[in-house]
Amino acid sequence: MCFTRAKKNKQFIVSLLTCLGLLLPKFAMANVLSFQEVHQKVLPVSSETDTEQLADSATQALLKLYETNLNEKDTVKAIRTLKVLARSYSHEGNHKETYDKLWTALLLADAAKIDLEKAAIYKSIGRHYSFYKREEKAFEFLNLSHALKKKMVRRGDIDSSELVESYLSFVSTYREMNNFEMGQVYLDSCQAYKSGKVRPVQANFLAFEEGVLLSQQNQNKKAIALFEEAIPWFEKNIPGYKVLLYNYMGDAYKNLNNYKESELFYQKALFVSEVHNAHKDFTPLIYERLSDLYVLNGDYTKAYKNLKKAKELDAVFFDSRSENNRPLLEIQDSFRNEKETQAKILREQRLAKFEHEEKVLFLEKILLWGFIVFLLLFGFLTYRNLRAKHRIEKQLFTKKRELEIQKNEEVIELKNKELAASVLKLIEKDAFIGTIKDKLSDHNGDLKSQDIKKIIRSISSNNNENWNEFEARFVSINKSFYENLQNKFPKLTVNDQKLCALIKLNFSSKDMARLLNMSIESVHTTRSRLRKKLELSRATNLKQFIANI
């Protein structure tokens, strides 16, 4: 460890600026001063400049940059500057300032609604809670970060491979809590969400965490191989992280009973922490490991010295009585207080709004229900009126139709009676004329035989004309009767149809015989034949059957 203070100073600044440039490359290119600019403008120091003065100068430069970002109203740059400041304070073990800067950054990110930055800050706050073994708070913020990233993945704002970083934070936290079983679960989740081309930063941190878990599973050679593969990348990009890397390599060699190599890597870890001013709060654990190693070697003096050093540093970084961390317990959760105040105001505003909306909604409901009731009542009354009107119209139509039918039937019946009476008169006339015809046929008087025959032919012709006239009048009155009769019984003869017409008019067999110029017995015979043609049984009344046609 024989390095001059100037070399330490330069290495510290290089480490700090490397942190600035590598963790936030885009931000570094646009905002963070290059090493040459810091060296020329901020740190024009001699080789005797103290490391703390250099660190303070770099911090002041970042604070000025933060003020510039605020003046320019560049929230994103201001948030990222605060994150770099928080990381710088964290490496120094100044957790009070770390928390302050992270909470301030969180307030800015929340106000600007920058979810990606909020997720990163939630993760950093959760990790810092874990340093103080406040597991509940640590996982509360880690879960907030993870949930926010999953939401962004669902929205398509970021790729699902970004969740690897969230799972890695759980792996690191469970590692620090010595819960390696849960660490393995989340490491498996990292592998599940890892895409084909992971970023080098993710790949190397995964290799580191996997190496730690392999060492816990007594696969120390595999663990050392993974650590050695990751060393070049960390050396180039995040040299301060070698504090942890060398520490766990020391653990792996100790598990292999290679105490010499184990001691070497523990010492390397302390050296890197000193040179790069990184992970100071982790050094108490390294001194404890060295103490345990010296006990195994039987060197109790060194074991005691290292254990004493571990307790001293633990008091500096984690004891609430220390000057460095006493203010930590007095930190007001400004973000939560601010959010609670805002939430309270919002709740009151929402309550007033809800009360107003509830009244409006109540009035709207009353109006709506009143309108609905009015529509239902109007519809019911309209429907009832229409139905009553329809019923009355239907009744009137039915009654009118019945009256028309009745009237038609009465007219037909009347005409049929008139027709029957007329036919009866014709029958009587025909009978009278028949008598005359018989007398003329038998007369031997002065009338010439030729004249008598002429009179008889005239009487017979008149008889046929009477029947034709009757048939024409009957058909005109009972038109549907003839049509139905012909449709139902197309095989009936003309005489059969005449007989059916006379039966419908209730003519007696005697009248039928006189009208049809046949004997009564012939009429009965014709009726019997008609029944057979109509396929009527003996039980069926012929008159009733024909009347219904």
Coordinates of C-alpha atoms in Angstrom, one line a residue:
M1 CA 0.0 0.0 0.0
C2 CA 2.9 2.3 -0.5
F3 CA 1.2 4.9 -2.8
T4 CA 1.6 8.6 -2.5
R5 CA -1.4 10.7 -1.6
A6 CA -1.4 12.3 -5.0
K7 CA -1.8 9.0 -6.7
K8 CA -4.6 8.1 -4.3
N9 CA -6.3 11.4 -5.0
K10 CA -6.0 11.0 -8.8
Q11 CA -7.3 7.4 -8.6
F12 CA -10.2 8.5 -6.4
I13 CA -11.2 11.2 -8.9
V14 CA -10.9 8.8 -11.8
S15 CA -13.1 6.4 -9.9
L16 CA -15.7 9.0 -9.2
L17 CA -15.8 10.3 -12.8
T18 CA -15.8 6.7 -14.1
C19 CA -18.9 6.2 -12.0
L20 CA -20.5 9.3 -13.5
G21 CA -19.7 8.3 -17.0
L22 CA -20.5 4.6 -16.9
L23 CA -23.6 4.4 -14.9
L24 CA -25.2 7.3 -16.8
P25 CA -23.4 7.4 -20.2
K26 CA -25.8 9.6 -22.0
F27 CA -26.0 12.0 -19.1
A28 CA -22.3 12.0 -18.7
M29 CA -21.8 13.0 -22.3
A30 CA -24.3 15.8 -22.1
N31 CA -23.8 17.1 -18.6
V32 CA -20.9 15.7 -16.5
L33 CA -17.6 17.3 -16.8
S34 CA -14.8 15.2 -18.3
F35 CA -11.8 14.2 -16.1
Q36 CA -9.7 16.8 -17.8
E37 CA -12.3 19.6 -17.2
V38 CA -12.6 18.7 -13.6
H39 CA -8.9 18.5 -13.2
Q40 CA -8.4 21.9 -14.9
K41 CA -11.4 23.8 -13.6
V42 CA -12.2 22.3 -10.3
L43 CA -9.3 20.4 -9.0
P44 CA -6.0 22.2 -9.9
V45 CA -4.3 20.7 -6.9
S46 CA -0.8 19.7 -6.1
S47 CA 0.5 16.2 -5.2
E48 CA -0.1 17.1 -1.5
T49 CA -3.8 17.7 -1.9
D50 CA -5.7 15.7 0.6
T51 CA -8.1 13.0 -0.6
E52 CA -11.0 14.4 1.4
Q53 CA -10.4 17.9 -0.1
L54 CA -10.5 16.4 -3.6
A55 CA -13.7 14.5 -2.8
D56 CA -15.3 17.6 -1.4
S57 CA -14.3 19.6 -4.5
A58 CA -15.8 17.0 -6.8
T59 CA -19.0 17.0 -4.7
Q60 CA -19.1 20.8 -4.9
A61 CA -18.8 20.6 -8.7
L62 CA -21.8 18.2 -8.8
L63 CA -23.8 20.4 -6.5
K64 CA -23.2 23.4 -8.7
L65 CA -24.1 21.3 -11.7
Y66 CA -27.4 20.4 -9.9
E67 CA -28.2 24.1 -9.3
T68 CA -27.5 24.8 -13.0
N69 CA -29.9 22.0 -14.0
L70 CA -32.6 23.4 -11.8
N71 CA -32.1 27.0 -13.1
E72 CA -32.3 25.6 -16.6
K73 CA -35.5 23.7 -15.5
D74 CA -33.9 20.5 -16.9
T75 CA -35.5 18.0 -14.4
V76 CA -34.1 14.9 -16.0
K77 CA -30.5 16.2 -15.7
A78 CA -31.1 17.4 -12.2
I79 CA -32.4 14.0 -11.1
R80 CA -29.4 12.2 -12.6
T81 CA -27.0 14.6 -11.0
L82 CA -28.6 13.9 -7.6
K83 CA -28.3 10.1 -8.3
V84 CA -24.6 10.5 -8.9
L85 CA -24.2 12.5 -5.8
A86 CA -26.1 9.9 -3.8
R87 CA -23.8 7.2 -5.1
S88 CA -20.8 9.2 -4.3
Y89 CA -22.0 9.7 -0.7
S90 CA -22.9 6.0 -0.5
H91 CA -19.4 5.0 -1.4
E92 CA -18.1 7.2 1.4
G93 CA -20.5 5.6 3.8
N94 CA -22.4 8.9 4.3
H95 CA -25.9 7.5 4.2
K96 CA -27.5 10.5 5.6
E97 CA -26.6 12.6 2.6
T98 CA -27.3 9.6 0.3
Y99 CA -30.9 9.4 1.6
D100 CA -31.3 13.2 1.3
K101 CA -30.3 13.2 -2.3
L102 CA -32.3 10.2 -3.2
W103 CA -35.5 11.6 -1.6
T104 CA -35.0 14.9 -3.4
A105 CA -34.5 13.1 -6.7
L106 CA -37.6 11.1 -6.0
L107 CA -39.7 14.2 -5.4
L108 CA -38.5 15.6 -8.7
A109 CA -39.2 12.4 -10.6
D110 CA -42.6 12.0 -9.1
A111 CA -43.6 15.6 -9.9
A112 CA -42.3 15.2 -13.4
K113 CA -43.9 11.7 -13.7
I114 CA -40.7 10.1 -15.0
D115 CA -41.4 6.5 -14.2
L116 CA -38.1 5.1 -15.3
E117 CA -36.2 7.4 -13.0
K118 CA -38.7 6.8 -10.2
A119 CA -38.1 3.0 -10.5
A120 CA -34.3 3.5 -10.3
I121 CA -34.6 5.7 -7.2
Y122 CA -37.0 3.4 -5.5
K123 CA -34.5 0.6 -6.0
S124 CA -31.6 2.7 -4.6
I125 CA -33.6 3.6 -1.5
G126 CA -34.6 0.0 -1.0
R127 CA -31.0 -1.1 -1.3
H128 CA -29.9 1.5 1.3
Y129 CA -32.6 0.4 3.7
S130 CA -31.2 -3.1 3.4
F131 CA -27.7 -1.8 4.6
Y132 CA -29.3 -1.1 7.9
K133 CA -31.1 -4.4 8.0
R134 CA -34.5 -2.7 7.7
E135 CA -35.8 -5.6 5.6
E136 CA -39.5 -4.5 5.5
K137 CA -38.7 -1.1 4.2
A138 CA -36.1 -2.4 1.8
F139 CA -38.5 -4.8 0.1
E140 CA -41.3 -2.2 0.2
F141 CA -39.2 0.1 -2.1
L142 CA -37.7 -2.8 -4.2
N143 CA -41.3 -4.0 -4.9
L144 CA -42.4 -0.4 -5.8
S145 CA -39.5 -0.3 -8.3
H146 CA -40.3 -3.7 -9.7
A147 CA -44.0 -3.0 -10.0
L148 CA -43.3 0.3 -11.8
K149 CA -41.0 -1.4 -14.3
K150 CA -43.5 -4.2 -14.9
K151 CA -46.1 -1.5 -15.6
M152 CA -43.8 0.1 -18.1
V153 CA -43.2 -3.3 -19.8
R154 CA -46.9 -3.8 -20.2
R155 CA -47.2 -0.3 -21.7
G156 CA -44.4 -1.1 -24.1
D157 CA -42.2 1.7 -22.7
I158 CA -39.3 -0.7 -22.0
D159 CA -38.3 -4.2 -23.0
S160 CA -39.0 -7.1 -20.6
S161 CA -35.2 -7.7 -20.3
E162 CA -35.1 -4.5 -18.2
L163 CA -36.7 -6.6 -15.4
V164 CA -33.4 -8.4 -15.0
E165 CA -32.0 -5.4 -13.2
S166 CA -35.0 -5.4 -10.8
Y167 CA -34.5 -9.1 -10.0
L168 CA -30.8 -8.5 -9.5
S169 CA -31.6 -6.0 -6.8
F170 CA -33.6 -8.7 -5.0
V171 CA -30.7 -11.1 -5.4
S172 CA -28.2 -8.6 -3.9
T173 CA -30.5 -7.8 -1.0
Y174 CA -31.1 -11.5 -0.1
R175 CA -27.4 -12.1 -0.5
E176 CA -26.6 -9.4 2.1
M177 CA -29.3 -10.9 4.4
N178 CA -27.6 -14.3 4.0
N179 CA -30.9 -15.7 2.5
F180 CA -29.2 -17.5 -0.3
E181 CA -32.2 -19.8 -1.1
M182 CA -34.4 -16.8 -2.0
G183 CA -31.4 -15.2 -3.8
Q184 CA -31.3 -18.3 -6.0
V185 CA -35.0 -18.0 -6.8
Y186 CA -34.6 -14.4 -8.0
L187 CA -31.4 -15.3 -9.9
D188 CA -33.5 -17.9 -11.8
S189 CA -36.0 -15.1 -12.6
C190 CA -33.1 -13.1 -14.0
Q191 CA -32.2 -16.0 -16.3
A192 CA -35.8 -16.3 -17.3
Y193 CA -36.2 -12.7 -18.3
K194 CA -32.7 -12.4 -19.8
S195 CA -32.9 -11.9 -23.6
G196 CA -30.5 -13.3 -26.1
K197 CA -28.3 -10.2 -26.1
V198 CA -28.0 -8.9 -22.5
R199 CA -26.1 -5.7 -21.8
P200 CA -22.6 -6.3 -20.5
V201 CA -23.5 -4.6 -17.2
Q202 CA -26.3 -7.1 -16.6
A203 CA -24.1 -10.1 -17.7
N204 CA -21.3 -9.2 -15.4
F205 CA -23.5 -8.5 -12.4
L206 CA -25.3 -11.8 -13.0
A207 CA -21.9 -13.6 -13.2
F208 CA -20.9 -12.0 -9.8
E209 CA -24.2 -13.0 -8.1
E210 CA -24.1 -16.5 -9.5
G211 CA -20.5 -16.8 -8.3
V212 CA -21.5 -15.9 -4.7
L213 CA -24.4 -18.4 -4.8
L214 CA -22.1 -21.1 -6.2
S215 CA -19.6 -20.4 -3.4
Q216 CA -22.4 -20.9 -0.8
Q217 CA -23.2 -24.2 -2.5
N218 CA -19.6 -25.2 -2.0
Q219 CA -18.9 -25.0 -5.8
N220 CA -16.0 -22.7 -5.1
K221 CA -13.9 -23.4 -8.2
K222 CA -16.8 -22.5 -10.5
A223 CA -17.4 -19.4 -8.4
I224 CA -13.8 -18.3 -8.7
A225 CA -13.9 -18.9 -12.5
L226 CA -16.9 -16.6 -12.8
F227 CA -15.3 -13.9 -10.6
E228 CA -12.1 -14.0 -12.7
E229 CA -14.2 -13.6 -15.9
A230 CA -15.9 -10.6 -14.5
I231 CA -12.8 -8.8 -13.1
P232 CA -11.7 -7.1 -16.4
W233 CA -15.1 -5.6 -17.0
F234 CA -15.4 -4.2 -13.5
E235 CA -11.8 -3.0 -13.6
K236 CA -12.6 -1.0 -16.7
N237 CA -16.1 0.2 -15.9
I238 CA -16.8 0.1 -12.1
P239 CA -13.5 -0.5 -10.4
G240 CA -15.0 0.3 -7.0
Y241 CA -17.2 -2.7 -7.2
K242 CA -14.1 -4.9 -7.0
V243 CA -14.3 -4.4 -3.2
L244 CA -17.2 -6.9 -3.2
L245 CA -15.8 -9.0 -5.9
Y246 CA -12.4 -9.6 -4.2
N247 CA -14.2 -10.1 -0.8
Y248 CA -16.2 -13.0 -2.2
M249 CA -13.2 -14.4 -4.0
G250 CA -11.5 -14.4 -0.6
D251 CA -14.5 -16.4 0.8
A252 CA -14.2 -18.9 -2.0
Y253 CA -10.5 -19.5 -1.4
K254 CA -11.1 -19.8 2.3
N255 CA -13.7 -22.5 1.6
L256 CA -11.0 -24.3 -0.4
N257 CA -8.7 -23.9 2.6
N258 CA -6.3 -21.8 0.5
Y259 CA -5.8 -19.2 3.3
K260 CA -2.9 -17.5 1.6
E261 CA -5.0 -16.6 -1.5
S262 CA -8.0 -15.8 0.7
E263 CA -5.9 -13.2 2.7
L264 CA -4.6 -11.8 -0.5
F265 CA -8.0 -11.1 -1.9
Y266 CA -9.3 -9.7 1.4
Q267 CA -6.4 -7.3 1.4
K268 CA -7.1 -6.4 -2.3
A269 CA -10.7 -5.6 -1.4
L270 CA -9.5 -3.2 1.4
F271 CA -7.0 -1.6 -1.0
V272 CA -9.6 -1.0 -3.7
S273 CA -11.9 0.5 -1.1
E274 CA -9.2 2.9 0.1
V275 CA -7.9 3.9 -3.4
H276 CA -11.4 4.4 -4.9
N277 CA -13.1 5.5 -1.8
A278 CA -15.7 2.9 -2.5
H279 CA -18.0 0.7 -0.4
K280 CA -16.5 2.0 2.9
D281 CA -19.4 0.6 4.8
F282 CA -18.5 -2.9 3.6
T283 CA -15.0 -2.8 5.0
P284 CA -16.1 -3.8 8.6
L285 CA -17.2 -7.2 7.1
I286 CA -13.9 -7.6 5.3
Y287 CA -12.0 -7.0 8.6
E288 CA -14.2 -9.5 10.3
R289 CA -13.4 -12.1 7.6
L290 CA -9.7 -11.4 8.0
S291 CA -10.1 -11.8 11.8
D292 CA -11.7 -15.2 11.3
L293 CA -9.0 -16.2 8.8
Y294 CA -6.2 -15.3 11.2
V295 CA -8.0 -17.4 13.9
L296 CA -7.9 -20.4 11.6
N297 CA -4.2 -19.7 11.0
G298 CA -3.5 -19.4 14.7
D299 CA -2.4 -15.7 14.5
Y300 CA -4.6 -14.4 17.3
T301 CA -2.8 -11.0 17.5
K302 CA -3.8 -10.1 13.9
A303 CA -7.2 -11.6 14.5
Y304 CA -7.7 -9.3 17.5
K305 CA -6.5 -6.2 15.6
N306 CA -8.7 -6.9 12.6
L307 CA -11.8 -7.6 14.8
K308 CA -11.2 -4.3 16.7
K309 CA -10.9 -2.5 13.4
A310 CA -14.1 -4.1 12.2
K311 CA -16.0 -2.9 15.4
E312 CA -14.6 0.6 15.1
L313 CA -15.7 0.9 11.5
D314 CA -19.0 -0.6 12.2
A315 CA -19.6 2.0 14.8
V316 CA -18.7 4.7 12.4
F317 CA -21.0 3.6 9.6
F318 CA -23.8 1.9 11.4
D319 CA -23.9 2.8 15.1
S320 CA -26.6 5.4 15.7
R321 CA -24.4 7.1 18.3
S322 CA -21.8 7.9 15.7
E323 CA -21.5 11.5 14.5
N324 CA -21.9 10.4 10.9
N325 CA -25.1 8.5 11.3
R326 CA -26.9 10.2 14.2
P327 CA -28.7 12.6 11.8
L328 CA -29.9 9.5 9.8
L329 CA -32.4 8.7 12.5
E330 CA -33.6 12.3 12.4
I331 CA -34.2 12.3 8.6
Q332 CA -37.7 13.3 7.9
D333 CA -39.2 11.2 5.1
S334 CA -39.8 14.4 3.0
F335 CA -41.1 12.5 0.1
R336 CA -43.7 10.6 2.1
N337 CA -44.5 13.7 4.1
E338 CA -44.9 15.7 0.9
K339 CA -47.0 12.9 -0.7
E340 CA -49.1 12.5 2.5
T341 CA -49.8 16.3 2.4
Q342 CA -50.6 16.2 -1.2
A343 CA -52.7 13.1 -0.7
K344 CA -54.6 14.8 2.2
I345 CA -55.3 17.8 0.1
L346 CA -56.4 15.6 -2.8
R347 CA -58.6 13.5 -0.5
E348 CA -60.3 16.7 0.8
Q349 CA -60.7 18.0 -2.8
R350 CA -62.0 14.6 -3.9
L351 CA -64.3 14.4 -0.9
A352 CA -65.8 17.8 -1.7
K353 CA -66.0 16.9 -5.4
F354 CA -67.6 13.5 -4.5
E355 CA -70.1 15.2 -2.3
H356 CA -71.0 17.6 -5.1
E357 CA -71.0 14.9 -7.6
E358 CA -73.1 12.7 -5.3
K359 CA -75.7 15.5 -5.0
V360 CA -75.7 16.0 -8.7
L361 CA -75.9 12.3 -9.2
F362 CA -78.8 12.0 -6.7
L363 CA -80.7 14.8 -8.6
E364 CA -79.9 13.1 -11.9
K365 CA -81.1 9.8 -10.6
I366 CA -84.3 11.4 -9.3
L367 CA -84.9 13.1 -12.7
L368 CA -83.9 9.9 -14.5
W369 CA -86.3 7.7 -12.5
G370 CA -89.0 10.3 -12.8
F371 CA -88.6 10.3 -16.5
I372 CA -88.5 6.5 -16.6
V373 CA -91.7 6.3 -14.5
F374 CA -93.3 8.9 -16.8
L375 CA -92.3 7.0 -19.9
L376 CA -93.5 3.7 -18.3
L377 CA -96.8 5.3 -17.3
F378 CA -97.2 7.0 -20.6
G379 CA -96.3 3.8 -22.5
F380 CA -98.7 1.8 -20.3
L381 CA -101.6 4.2 -20.8
T382 CA -100.9 4.4 -24.6
Y383 CA -100.7 0.7 -24.8
R384 CA -103.9 0.2 -22.9
N385 CA -105.7 2.8 -25.0
L386 CA -104.5 1.2 -28.2
R387 CA -105.4 -2.2 -27.0
A388 CA -108.9 -1.0 -26.0
K389 CA -109.3 0.8 -29.3
H390 CA -108.1 -2.3 -31.1
R391 CA -110.4 -4.5 -29.1
I392 CA -113.4 -2.2 -29.8
E393 CA -112.6 -2.0 -33.5
K394 CA -112.2 -5.8 -33.6
Q395 CA -115.6 -6.2 -31.8
L396 CA -117.2 -3.7 -34.2
F397 CA -115.7 -5.5 -37.2
T398 CA -116.8 -8.9 -35.9
K399 CA -120.2 -7.7 -35.2
K400 CA -120.5 -5.9 -38.5
R401 CA -119.3 -9.1 -40.3
E402 CA -121.8 -11.2 -38.3
L403 CA -124.6 -8.8 -39.2
E404 CA -123.6 -8.9 -42.9
I405 CA -123.4 -12.6 -42.8
Q406 CA -126.7 -12.8 -41.0
K407 CA -128.2 -10.3 -43.4
N408 CA -126.9 -12.2 -46.4
E409 CA -128.3 -15.4 -45.0
E410 CA -131.6 -13.8 -44.3
V411 CA -131.7 -12.4 -47.9
I412 CA -130.8 -15.7 -49.3
E413 CA -133.3 -17.5 -47.2
L414 CA -136.0 -14.9 -48.2
K415 CA -135.1 -15.3 -51.9
N416 CA -135.1 -19.0 -51.5
K417 CA -138.5 -18.9 -50.0
E418 CA -139.7 -16.6 -52.8
L419 CA -138.1 -19.0 -55.3
A420 CA -139.7 -22.0 -53.6
A421 CA -143.1 -20.2 -53.7
S422 CA -142.6 -19.3 -57.3
V423 CA -141.6 -22.8 -58.1
L424 CA -144.7 -24.1 -56.3
K425 CA -146.8 -21.9 -58.4
L426 CA -145.1 -23.2 -61.4
I427 CA -145.7 -26.7 -60.3
E428 CA -149.4 -25.9 -59.8
K429 CA -149.4 -24.3 -63.2
D430 CA -147.6 -27.2 -64.8
A431 CA -150.1 -29.5 -63.1
F432 CA -153.0 -27.6 -64.5
I433 CA -151.4 -27.4 -67.9
G434 CA -150.7 -31.1 -67.7
T435 CA -154.4 -31.8 -67.1
I436 CA -155.3 -29.7 -70.1
K437 CA -152.7 -31.5 -72.1
D438 CA -154.1 -34.9 -71.1
K439 CA -157.6 -33.8 -72.0
L440 CA -156.5 -32.4 -75.3
S441 CA -154.6 -35.6 -76.0
D442 CA -157.8 -37.6 -75.5
H443 CA -160.1 -35.2 -77.3
N444 CA -161.8 -36.3 -80.5
G445 CA -163.7 -33.1 -81.2
D446 CA -163.4 -30.5 -83.8
L447 CA -159.7 -29.6 -83.1
K448 CA -157.4 -30.9 -85.6
S449 CA -154.9 -33.4 -84.5
Q450 CA -152.1 -31.3 -85.8
D451 CA -153.1 -28.3 -83.8
I452 CA -153.4 -30.3 -80.6
K453 CA -149.9 -31.7 -81.0
K454 CA -148.7 -28.2 -81.6
I455 CA -150.3 -27.0 -78.3
I456 CA -148.8 -30.0 -76.4
R457 CA -145.3 -29.2 -77.7
S458 CA -145.8 -25.6 -76.7
I459 CA -146.8 -26.7 -73.2
S460 CA -143.8 -29.1 -72.9
S461 CA -141.4 -26.4 -74.1
N462 CA -142.9 -24.0 -71.6
N463 CA -142.3 -26.6 -68.9
N464 CA -138.6 -26.8 -69.8
E465 CA -138.3 -23.1 -69.9
N466 CA -139.8 -22.9 -66.4
W467 CA -137.1 -25.3 -65.1
N468 CA -134.3 -23.3 -66.8
E469 CA -135.6 -20.1 -65.3
F470 CA -135.8 -21.7 -61.9
E471 CA -132.2 -23.0 -62.2
A472 CA -130.9 -19.6 -63.3
R473 CA -132.5 -17.9 -60.4
F474 CA -131.4 -20.6 -57.9
V475 CA -127.8 -20.3 -59.1
S476 CA -127.8 -16.5 -58.9
I477 CA -129.0 -16.7 -55.3
N478 CA -126.9 -19.8 -54.2
K479 CA -123.8 -19.3 -56.4
S480 CA -121.4 -20.7 -53.7
F481 CA -123.6 -23.8 -53.3
Y482 CA -123.2 -24.9 -56.9
E483 CA -119.5 -24.2 -56.8
N484 CA -118.9 -26.1 -53.6
L485 CA -121.0 -29.0 -54.9
Q486 CA -119.1 -29.2 -58.1
N487 CA -115.7 -29.0 -56.3
K488 CA -116.5 -31.6 -53.7
F489 CA -118.5 -34.0 -56.0
P490 CA -117.4 -33.5 -59.6
K491 CA -119.0 -36.8 -60.7
L492 CA -122.6 -35.7 -60.1
T493 CA -124.9 -35.4 -63.2
V494 CA -127.1 -32.4 -64.1
N495 CA -130.1 -34.3 -62.7
D496 CA -128.3 -35.0 -59.5
Q497 CA -127.5 -31.3 -59.2
K498 CA -131.1 -30.4 -59.8
L499 CA -132.2 -32.9 -57.1
C500 CA -129.7 -31.3 -54.6
A501 CA -131.0 -27.8 -55.3
L502 CA -134.6 -29.0 -54.7
I503 CA -133.6 -30.8 -51.5
K504 CA -131.8 -27.6 -50.3
L505 CA -135.2 -25.7 -50.8
N506 CA -136.9 -28.3 -48.7
F507 CA -139.1 -29.6 -51.6
S508 CA -141.2 -32.7 -50.8
S509 CA -140.9 -35.8 -52.9
K510 CA -144.3 -35.1 -54.5
D511 CA -143.3 -31.6 -55.5
M512 CA -140.0 -32.9 -56.8
A513 CA -141.8 -35.5 -58.9
R514 CA -144.2 -33.0 -60.4
L515 CA -141.3 -30.5 -61.1
L516 CA -139.0 -33.2 -62.6
N517 CA -141.9 -34.9 -64.4
M518 CA -141.3 -38.3 -62.8
S519 CA -143.0 -40.5 -60.3
I520 CA -142.6 -40.3 -56.6
E521 CA -141.0 -43.7 -56.6
S522 CA -138.4 -42.5 -59.1
V523 CA -137.7 -39.6 -56.9
H524 CA -137.0 -41.9 -54.0
T525 CA -134.8 -44.1 -56.2
T526 CA -132.9 -41.0 -57.4
R527 CA -132.4 -39.8 -53.8
S528 CA -131.0 -43.3 -52.8
R529 CA -128.5 -43.1 -55.7
L530 CA -127.6 -39.6 -54.7
R531 CA -126.7 -40.8 -51.2
K532 CA -124.4 -43.4 -52.6
K533 CA -122.7 -40.9 -54.8
L534 CA -122.2 -38.6 -51.9
E535 CA -121.0 -41.6 -49.8
L536 CA -123.4 -41.0 -47.0
S537 CA -124.2 -43.5 -44.3
R538 CA -127.8 -44.3 -43.3
A539 CA -127.3 -42.3 -40.1
T540 CA -126.5 -39.1 -42.0
N541 CA -129.5 -36.8 -42.8
L542 CA -129.4 -36.0 -46.5
K543 CA -131.2 -32.7 -46.1
Q544 CA -128.9 -31.5 -43.3
F545 CA -125.8 -32.5 -45.3
I546 CA -126.9 -30.7 -48.5
A547 CA -127.9 -27.6 -46.4
N548 CA -124.3 -27.4 -45.0
I549 CA -122.6 -27.5 -48.4

